[in-house]
XYZ file of C-alpha atoms in Angstrom:
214
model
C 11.164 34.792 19.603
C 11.713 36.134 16.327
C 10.789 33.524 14.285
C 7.284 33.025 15.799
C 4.633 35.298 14.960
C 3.061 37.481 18.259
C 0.927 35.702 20.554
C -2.527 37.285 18.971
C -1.875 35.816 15.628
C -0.925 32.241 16.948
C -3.819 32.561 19.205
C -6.280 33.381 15.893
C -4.985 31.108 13.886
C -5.423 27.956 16.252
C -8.866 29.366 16.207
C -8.710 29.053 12.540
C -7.238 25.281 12.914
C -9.709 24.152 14.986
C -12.452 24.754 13.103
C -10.781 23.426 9.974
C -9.515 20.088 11.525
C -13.046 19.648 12.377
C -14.672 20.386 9.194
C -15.389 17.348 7.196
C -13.341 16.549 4.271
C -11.857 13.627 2.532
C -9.121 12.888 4.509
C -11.372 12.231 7.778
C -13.225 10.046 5.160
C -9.974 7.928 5.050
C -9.151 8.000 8.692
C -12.623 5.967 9.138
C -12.645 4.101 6.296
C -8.897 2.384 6.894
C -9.245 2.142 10.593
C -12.966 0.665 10.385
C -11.190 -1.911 7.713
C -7.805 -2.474 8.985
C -7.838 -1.163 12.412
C -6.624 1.955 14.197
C -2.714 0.730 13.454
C -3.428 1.586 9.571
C -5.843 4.824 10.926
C -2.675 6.313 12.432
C -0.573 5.410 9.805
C -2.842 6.968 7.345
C -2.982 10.298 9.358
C 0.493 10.120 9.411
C 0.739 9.991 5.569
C -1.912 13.453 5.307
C 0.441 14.972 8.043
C 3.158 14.716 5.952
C 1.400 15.937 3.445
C 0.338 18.825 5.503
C 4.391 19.588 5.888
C 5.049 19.638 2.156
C 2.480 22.357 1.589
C 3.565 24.126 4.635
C 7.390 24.342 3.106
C 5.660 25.096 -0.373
C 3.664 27.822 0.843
C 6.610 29.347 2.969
C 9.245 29.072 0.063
C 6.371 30.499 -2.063
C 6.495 27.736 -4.360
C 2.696 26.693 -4.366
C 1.680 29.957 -5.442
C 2.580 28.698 -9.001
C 0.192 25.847 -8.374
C -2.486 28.094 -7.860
C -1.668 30.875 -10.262
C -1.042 28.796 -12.922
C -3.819 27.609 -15.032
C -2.466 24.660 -16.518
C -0.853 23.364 -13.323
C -3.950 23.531 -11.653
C -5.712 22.231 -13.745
C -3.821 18.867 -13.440
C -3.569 18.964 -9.541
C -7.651 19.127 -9.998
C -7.723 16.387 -12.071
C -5.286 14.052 -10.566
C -7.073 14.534 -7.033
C -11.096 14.389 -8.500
C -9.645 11.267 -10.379
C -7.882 9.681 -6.886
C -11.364 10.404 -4.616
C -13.343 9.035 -7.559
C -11.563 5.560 -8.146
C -11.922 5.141 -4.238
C -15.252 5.771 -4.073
C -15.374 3.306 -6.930
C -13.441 0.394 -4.801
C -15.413 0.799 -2.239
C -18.622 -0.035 -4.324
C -17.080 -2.362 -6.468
C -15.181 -4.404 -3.499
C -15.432 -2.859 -0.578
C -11.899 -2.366 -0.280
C -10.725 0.575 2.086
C -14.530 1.271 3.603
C -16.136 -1.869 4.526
C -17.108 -1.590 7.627
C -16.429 -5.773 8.394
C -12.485 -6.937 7.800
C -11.761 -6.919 4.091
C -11.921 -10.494 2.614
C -9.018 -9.144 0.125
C -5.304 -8.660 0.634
C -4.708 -6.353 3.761
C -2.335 -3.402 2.737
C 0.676 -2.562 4.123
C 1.197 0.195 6.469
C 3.367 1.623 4.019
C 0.680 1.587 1.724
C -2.234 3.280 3.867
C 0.428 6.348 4.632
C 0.971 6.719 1.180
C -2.816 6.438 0.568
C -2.945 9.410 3.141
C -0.297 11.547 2.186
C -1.568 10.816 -1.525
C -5.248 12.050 -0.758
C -3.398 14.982 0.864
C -1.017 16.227 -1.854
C -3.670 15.472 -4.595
C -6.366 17.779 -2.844
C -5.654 21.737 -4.112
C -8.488 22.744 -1.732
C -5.137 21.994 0.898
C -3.384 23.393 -1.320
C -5.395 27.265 -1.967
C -5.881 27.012 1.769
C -1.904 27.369 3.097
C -1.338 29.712 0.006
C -3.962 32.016 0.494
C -4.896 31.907 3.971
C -2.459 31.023 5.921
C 0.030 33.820 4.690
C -2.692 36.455 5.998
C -1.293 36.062 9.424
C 2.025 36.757 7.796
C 3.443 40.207 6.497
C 5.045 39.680 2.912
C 7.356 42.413 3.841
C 8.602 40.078 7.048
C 12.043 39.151 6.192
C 11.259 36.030 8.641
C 8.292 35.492 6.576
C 8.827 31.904 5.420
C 10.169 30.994 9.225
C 6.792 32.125 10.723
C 4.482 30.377 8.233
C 6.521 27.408 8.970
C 5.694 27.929 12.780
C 2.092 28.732 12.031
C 1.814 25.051 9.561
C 3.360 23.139 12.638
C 0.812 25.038 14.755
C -1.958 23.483 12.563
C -0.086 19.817 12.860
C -0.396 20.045 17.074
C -3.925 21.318 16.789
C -4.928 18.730 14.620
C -3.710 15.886 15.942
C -6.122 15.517 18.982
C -9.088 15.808 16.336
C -7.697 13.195 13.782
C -6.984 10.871 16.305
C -10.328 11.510 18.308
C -11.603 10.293 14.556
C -9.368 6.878 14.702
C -10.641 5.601 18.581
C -14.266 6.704 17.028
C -13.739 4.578 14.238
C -12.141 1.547 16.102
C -15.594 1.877 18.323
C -17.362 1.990 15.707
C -15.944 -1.330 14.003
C -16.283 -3.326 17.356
C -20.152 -2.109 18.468
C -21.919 -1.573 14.825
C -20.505 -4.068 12.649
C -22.665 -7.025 13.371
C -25.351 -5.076 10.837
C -24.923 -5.832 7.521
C -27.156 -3.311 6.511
C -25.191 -1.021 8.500
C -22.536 -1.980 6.955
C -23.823 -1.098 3.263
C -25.281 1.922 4.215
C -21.861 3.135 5.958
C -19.677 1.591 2.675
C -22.003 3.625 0.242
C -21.664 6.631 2.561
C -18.377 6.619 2.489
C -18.464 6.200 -1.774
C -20.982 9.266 -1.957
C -18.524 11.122 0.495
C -15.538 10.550 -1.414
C -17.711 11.394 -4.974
C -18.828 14.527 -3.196
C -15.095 15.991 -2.924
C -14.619 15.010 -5.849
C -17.047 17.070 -7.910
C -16.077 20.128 -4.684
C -12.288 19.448 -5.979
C -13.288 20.089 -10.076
C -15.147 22.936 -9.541
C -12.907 24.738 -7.339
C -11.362 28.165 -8.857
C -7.721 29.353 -7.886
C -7.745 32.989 -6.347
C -6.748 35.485 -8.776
């Protein structure tokens, strides 16, 4: 097939995949957080949201259009701020109220579904560590002088969806488990909630001090 890269690079780059989907980062964070709180209905719907996300850079990347993200210092320098700021006023509600990582159903108004995919897809486009990743590594298993360049990064970005799918929602059923066995501890519970805070802080501070690749 023309439009899919040879079998050793899909073959390296689902190693690649694998070991990223299992990484920790802030959108597994999220997964827990809204499926421990809301259940495994706003888990999925929340993975669905960074999925999406994962498209949009996959279609920026391809078209070549993040690489203006990354190269330039002033948009950068936003997409830093705006996704330090969204980790950091998370990690803020769950201190203040709880909301989104209590580990107990939140006394509060449930969201929406709509509202935990956005909250995924928003931690996703917000995050330029996604971002550096699909423009500077995934186009390594791509030749720039491919003239089916942008179809084969596209392949390789869905590649990463399949592949990451079993691991995200291996994170959801962990977190629904979680909720019904461990919740009786309130101390558990506060422990887990400012885990979750000091988590989302964490990527935070990662997110500011990350440098685009010259």
């Amino acid at each position: 097939m023309v439009y899919a890269p040879d079998l050793s690079i899909i073959l390296a780059f689902a190693l690649a995949a694998i070991v990223l989907a299992i990484t920790p980062g802030p959108d597994m964070a999220l997964f827990i957080s809204r499926t421990v709180n809301f259940g495994p209905r706003h888990g999925f719907a929340t993975v669905g949201g960074a999925i999406t996300g994962v498209a949009v850079h996959t279609m920026l990347a391809a078209f070549g259009i993040s690489i203006l993200i990354v190269t330039a210092p002033a948009a950068f320098w936003v997409l830093k701020i705006a996704g330090a700021g969204y980790l950091l006023w998370l990690a803020f509600a769950a201190i203040r109220s709880g909301t989104g990582l209590t580990v107990a159903r939140a006394t509060g108004k449930v969201p929406s579904l709509k509202n935990s995919y956005l909250t995924g897809l928003g931690i996703n486009l917000t995050n330029p560590k996604v971002a550096l990743f699909f423009v500077t590594f995934l186009p390594q298993f791509v030749s720039a002088s491919d003239p089916h360049a942008a179809a084969k990064l596209i392949f390789l970005g869905t590649e990463f969806v399949v592949l990451s799918l079993p691991v995200v929602f291996g994170i959801v059923f962990g977190a629904q488990w979680l909720t019904e066995t461990l919740m009786r501890s309130e101390r558990f519970q506060k422990i887990l909630n400012w885990s979750f805070a000091a988590v989302f802080a964490a990527f935070a501070v990662t997110i500011l001090t990350a440098e685009a690749r010259k």
